[in-house]
Each structure stands twice: as C-alpha cells, then as structure tokens.
Amino acid sequence: METNRFQRISSKIETPCYVVDELLIEKNLRILKKVKDKTDCKILLALKGFSMFSTFPLISKYLDGVCASSVNEARLRREEFGREVEVFAPAYSDKDIRELQKYADIIIFNSIRQLKKYKKKLKGKLEIGLRLNPEYSEIKVDLYNPCAEYS
C-alpha cells in the first residue's frame, strides 16, 4: 500500500531531488515514542545521520532533541528543531567551546583532559558529560572503536 502511494506520485517528481514520506517517518517515530514511554529514556536525532530540517517540526513532536557533533549542527538544531541539543565530538577547539555555549544544552567531553581544559570556560546552565571507555568492543577498526588505545 505504501509503495503504491509512492509509485503514484513518483512520475510527477522532477529529479534529482530528495523525497521523504512523512507518513512512514511518523510511523517510525510512533514506535520510538513507545520505546521512550516504556523505558523512560531519551531518544535523540543524530544530525550527522539525518539533518533534513524540513522534517524537524514533525520529528520534534516525538524525540527529545538532537545529538550534534559540530558548531554548525548545534546551530541548526537551535534554529530549526527547538528541543534539547547534546554535543559530542572527539575534539574541540577553544573557538568551538565559545560558540557551542550559544547553542548546546549539554557538552560531552571525550577525555578527562578535555574536561579539565574546558570546564572553567563554560558558562551558564550548560550540563557537562564525560564519555567513558567501556573497555569492551567488537569493533575491529580502531578508527571507529570506542575502546581503542588512548580513547
């Protein structure tokens, strides 16, 4: 049924373009809402994976906020999403920290060294997090392994 709906409109679409089925997105969002309600967890949209801000009004009805990994992603959230933003990046510059304070609600640091370096520079009601190395991973490529040496 859902495929037929897409087939009916696909001949009318000028390409190249992105086509998003908001009914299917909302169907998935309702599933996520059930998970949230049953587990009392937060569910965030990873902007790196999906940043089509025209869908943010719909998504923000269901999800708690977004996870950003850069100043520009955090700014996009502040301007378009209207919910919580958590920021996590492997590294930050002094400039990043200054800018992120305008947009972020929570900044998660990747090491105790980062936390010590930037903690005193943070102002306002910003929450601070620290990513912990779980010391267990099935990831074979160190670039993506959260437990790699020096992680």
mmCIF file of C-alpha atoms in Angstrom:
data_model
loop_
_atom_site.group_PDB
_atom_site.id
_atom_site.type_symbol
_atom_site.label_atom_id
_atom_site.label_comp_id
_atom_site.label_asym_id
_atom_site.label_seq_id
_atom_site.Cartn_x
_atom_site.Cartn_y
_atom_site.Cartn_z
ATOM 1 C CA MET A 1 0.000 0.000 0.000
ATOM 2 C CA GLU A 2 2.767 2.483 0.978
ATOM 3 C CA THR A 3 4.759 1.556 -2.141
ATOM 4 C CA ASN A 4 1.706 2.164 -4.338
ATOM 5 C CA ARG A 5 1.334 5.657 -2.896
ATOM 6 C CA PHE A 6 4.925 6.435 -3.812
ATOM 7 C CA GLN A 7 4.532 4.958 -7.295
ATOM 8 C CA ARG A 8 1.506 7.193 -7.924
ATOM 9 C CA ILE A 9 3.447 10.368 -7.234
ATOM 10 C CA SER A 10 6.909 9.391 -8.499
ATOM 11 C CA SER A 11 6.095 10.139 -12.149
ATOM 12 C CA LYS A 12 5.219 13.721 -11.150
ATOM 13 C CA ILE A 13 8.504 14.388 -9.348
ATOM 14 C CA GLU A 14 11.228 16.287 -11.105
ATOM 15 C CA THR A 15 14.634 14.810 -10.349
ATOM 16 C CA PRO A 16 17.180 14.997 -8.911
ATOM 17 C CA CYS A 17 15.519 15.620 -5.561
ATOM 18 C CA TYR A 18 15.009 14.121 -2.136
ATOM 19 C CA VAL A 19 11.627 12.564 -1.471
ATOM 20 C CA VAL A 20 10.577 11.927 2.099
ATOM 21 C CA ASP A 21 7.474 10.027 3.054
ATOM 22 C CA GLU A 22 6.349 11.802 6.201
ATOM 23 C CA LEU A 23 3.752 9.120 6.895
ATOM 24 C CA LEU A 24 6.490 6.489 7.110
ATOM 25 C CA ILE A 25 8.679 8.777 9.228
ATOM 26 C CA GLU A 26 5.793 9.341 11.612
ATOM 27 C CA LYS A 27 5.103 5.599 11.749
ATOM 28 C CA ASN A 28 8.710 5.055 12.887
ATOM 29 C CA LEU A 29 8.516 7.982 15.300
ATOM 30 C CA ARG A 30 5.454 6.434 16.952
ATOM 31 C CA ILE A 31 7.485 3.256 17.519
ATOM 32 C CA LEU A 32 10.270 5.305 19.106
ATOM 33 C CA LYS A 33 7.713 7.075 21.294
ATOM 34 C CA LYS A 34 6.510 3.691 22.574
ATOM 35 C CA VAL A 35 10.108 2.768 23.427
ATOM 36 C CA LYS A 36 10.526 6.095 25.277
ATOM 37 C CA ASP A 37 7.302 5.596 27.199
ATOM 38 C CA LYS A 38 8.136 2.020 28.217
ATOM 39 C CA THR A 39 11.758 2.673 29.193
ATOM 40 C CA ASP A 40 11.739 6.294 30.379
ATOM 41 C CA CYS A 41 14.738 7.001 28.149
ATOM 42 C CA LYS A 42 15.645 9.950 25.963
ATOM 43 C CA ILE A 43 15.831 9.478 22.218
ATOM 44 C CA LEU A 44 17.873 11.955 20.212
ATOM 45 C CA LEU A 45 18.127 12.517 16.478
ATOM 46 C CA ALA A 46 21.714 12.181 15.259
ATOM 47 C CA LEU A 47 22.134 15.135 12.926
ATOM 48 C CA LYS A 48 25.122 13.533 11.254
ATOM 49 C CA GLY A 49 22.800 10.770 10.064
ATOM 50 C CA PHE A 50 19.759 12.873 9.174
ATOM 51 C CA SER A 51 19.643 16.654 9.063
ATOM 52 C CA MET A 52 16.708 17.360 6.729
ATOM 53 C CA PHE A 53 15.432 20.287 8.746
ATOM 54 C CA SER A 54 12.142 20.491 6.835
ATOM 55 C CA THR A 55 11.125 17.378 8.815
ATOM 56 C CA PHE A 56 12.137 18.802 12.208
ATOM 57 C CA PRO A 57 8.651 20.102 13.146
ATOM 58 C CA LEU A 58 7.311 16.543 12.843
ATOM 59 C CA ILE A 59 10.296 14.825 14.469
ATOM 60 C CA SER A 60 10.431 17.260 17.382
ATOM 61 C CA LYS A 61 6.912 16.186 18.405
ATOM 62 C CA TYR A 62 8.290 12.729 19.236
ATOM 63 C CA LEU A 63 12.004 12.950 20.051
ATOM 64 C CA ASP A 64 13.684 14.717 22.961
ATOM 65 C CA GLY A 65 16.287 16.566 20.942
ATOM 66 C CA VAL A 66 19.320 16.079 18.793
ATOM 67 C CA CYS A 67 22.916 14.995 19.079
ATOM 68 C CA ALA A 68 25.287 17.309 17.250
ATOM 69 C CA SER A 69 28.983 16.874 16.595
ATOM 70 C CA SER A 70 29.869 20.375 15.432
ATOM 71 C CA VAL A 71 29.032 24.017 15.988
ATOM 72 C CA ASN A 72 27.057 24.168 12.734
ATOM 73 C CA GLU A 73 24.961 21.126 13.644
ATOM 74 C CA ALA A 74 24.247 22.600 17.084
ATOM 75 C CA ARG A 75 23.268 25.904 15.493
ATOM 76 C CA LEU A 76 20.931 24.135 13.053
ATOM 77 C CA ARG A 77 19.192 22.498 15.994
ATOM 78 C CA ARG A 78 18.830 25.724 17.911
ATOM 79 C CA GLU A 79 17.351 27.499 14.910
ATOM 80 C CA GLU A 80 15.180 24.710 13.488
ATOM 81 C CA PHE A 81 14.480 21.913 15.989
ATOM 82 C CA GLY A 82 13.502 23.685 19.175
ATOM 83 C CA ARG A 83 14.442 20.929 21.636
ATOM 84 C CA GLU A 84 17.463 19.784 23.634
ATOM 85 C CA VAL A 85 20.855 19.515 21.970
ATOM 86 C CA GLU A 86 23.679 17.349 23.202
ATOM 87 C CA VAL A 87 27.066 17.872 21.613
ATOM 88 C CA PHE A 88 29.722 15.219 21.400
ATOM 89 C CA ALA A 89 32.888 15.422 19.332
ATOM 90 C CA PRO A 90 36.246 13.670 19.589
ATOM 91 C CA ALA A 91 37.975 17.051 19.923
ATOM 92 C CA TYR A 92 37.089 20.694 20.496
ATOM 93 C CA SER A 93 38.935 23.926 19.879
ATOM 94 C CA ASP A 94 38.712 26.980 22.149
ATOM 95 C CA LYS A 95 36.603 28.619 19.438
ATOM 96 C CA ASP A 96 34.255 25.601 19.315
ATOM 97 C CA ILE A 97 33.689 25.798 23.066
ATOM 98 C CA ARG A 98 32.895 29.527 22.896
ATOM 99 C CA GLU A 99 30.437 29.003 20.019
ATOM 100 C CA LEU A 100 28.820 25.840 21.363
ATOM 101 C CA GLN A 101 27.734 27.628 24.519
ATOM 102 C CA LYS A 102 25.313 29.647 22.366
ATOM 103 C CA TYR A 103 23.548 26.537 21.099
ATOM 104 C CA ALA A 104 24.168 23.485 23.306
ATOM 105 C CA ASP A 105 22.385 22.308 26.425
ATOM 106 C CA ILE A 106 24.871 19.520 27.142
ATOM 107 C CA ILE A 107 28.502 19.131 26.056
ATOM 108 C CA ILE A 108 30.036 15.691 26.377
ATOM 109 C CA PHE A 109 33.803 15.508 26.601
ATOM 110 C CA ASN A 110 35.876 12.660 25.258
ATOM 111 C CA SER A 111 38.508 12.647 27.991
ATOM 112 C CA ILE A 112 39.260 13.886 31.482
ATOM 113 C CA ARG A 113 41.938 16.085 29.907
ATOM 114 C CA GLN A 114 39.312 17.833 27.734
ATOM 115 C CA LEU A 115 37.003 18.208 30.711
ATOM 116 C CA LYS A 116 39.725 19.834 32.835
ATOM 117 C CA LYS A 117 40.803 22.086 29.974
ATOM 118 C CA TYR A 118 37.346 23.486 29.188
ATOM 119 C CA LYS A 119 35.310 23.171 32.398
ATOM 120 C CA LYS A 120 36.294 26.629 33.687
ATOM 121 C CA LYS A 121 35.464 28.222 30.323
ATOM 122 C CA LEU A 122 31.855 27.021 30.381
ATOM 123 C CA LYS A 123 29.204 29.493 31.468
ATOM 124 C CA GLY A 124 25.505 29.351 32.291
ATOM 125 C CA LYS A 125 23.295 26.317 32.757
ATOM 126 C CA LEU A 126 25.258 24.088 30.409
ATOM 127 C CA GLU A 127 25.397 20.469 31.538
ATOM 128 C CA ILE A 128 28.671 18.583 31.206
ATOM 129 C CA GLY A 129 29.149 14.918 30.376
ATOM 130 C CA LEU A 130 32.159 12.635 30.132
ATOM 131 C CA ARG A 131 32.314 9.710 27.718
ATOM 132 C CA LEU A 132 33.689 6.613 29.371
ATOM 133 C CA ASN A 133 35.644 3.904 27.627
ATOM 134 C CA PRO A 134 33.672 0.694 28.248
ATOM 135 C CA GLU A 135 36.853 -1.370 27.708
ATOM 136 C CA TYR A 136 34.911 -3.820 25.587
ATOM 137 C CA SER A 137 34.207 -3.599 21.894
ATOM 138 C CA GLU A 138 33.576 -5.859 18.955
ATOM 139 C CA ILE A 139 34.695 -3.155 16.514
ATOM 140 C CA LYS A 140 37.776 -4.275 14.588
ATOM 141 C CA VAL A 141 38.768 -0.936 13.007
ATOM 142 C CA ASP A 142 40.459 1.312 15.588
ATOM 143 C CA LEU A 143 39.230 4.452 13.867
ATOM 144 C CA TYR A 144 35.654 3.523 14.886
ATOM 145 C CA ASN A 145 36.482 1.621 18.060
ATOM 146 C CA PRO A 146 35.402 3.423 21.233
ATOM 147 C CA CYS A 147 37.828 1.214 23.183
ATOM 148 C CA ALA A 148 40.921 1.823 21.085
ATOM 149 C CA GLU A 149 44.139 2.786 22.832
ATOM 150 C CA TYR A 150 44.018 6.446 24.020
ATOM 151 C CA SER A 151 40.254 6.546 23.576
#
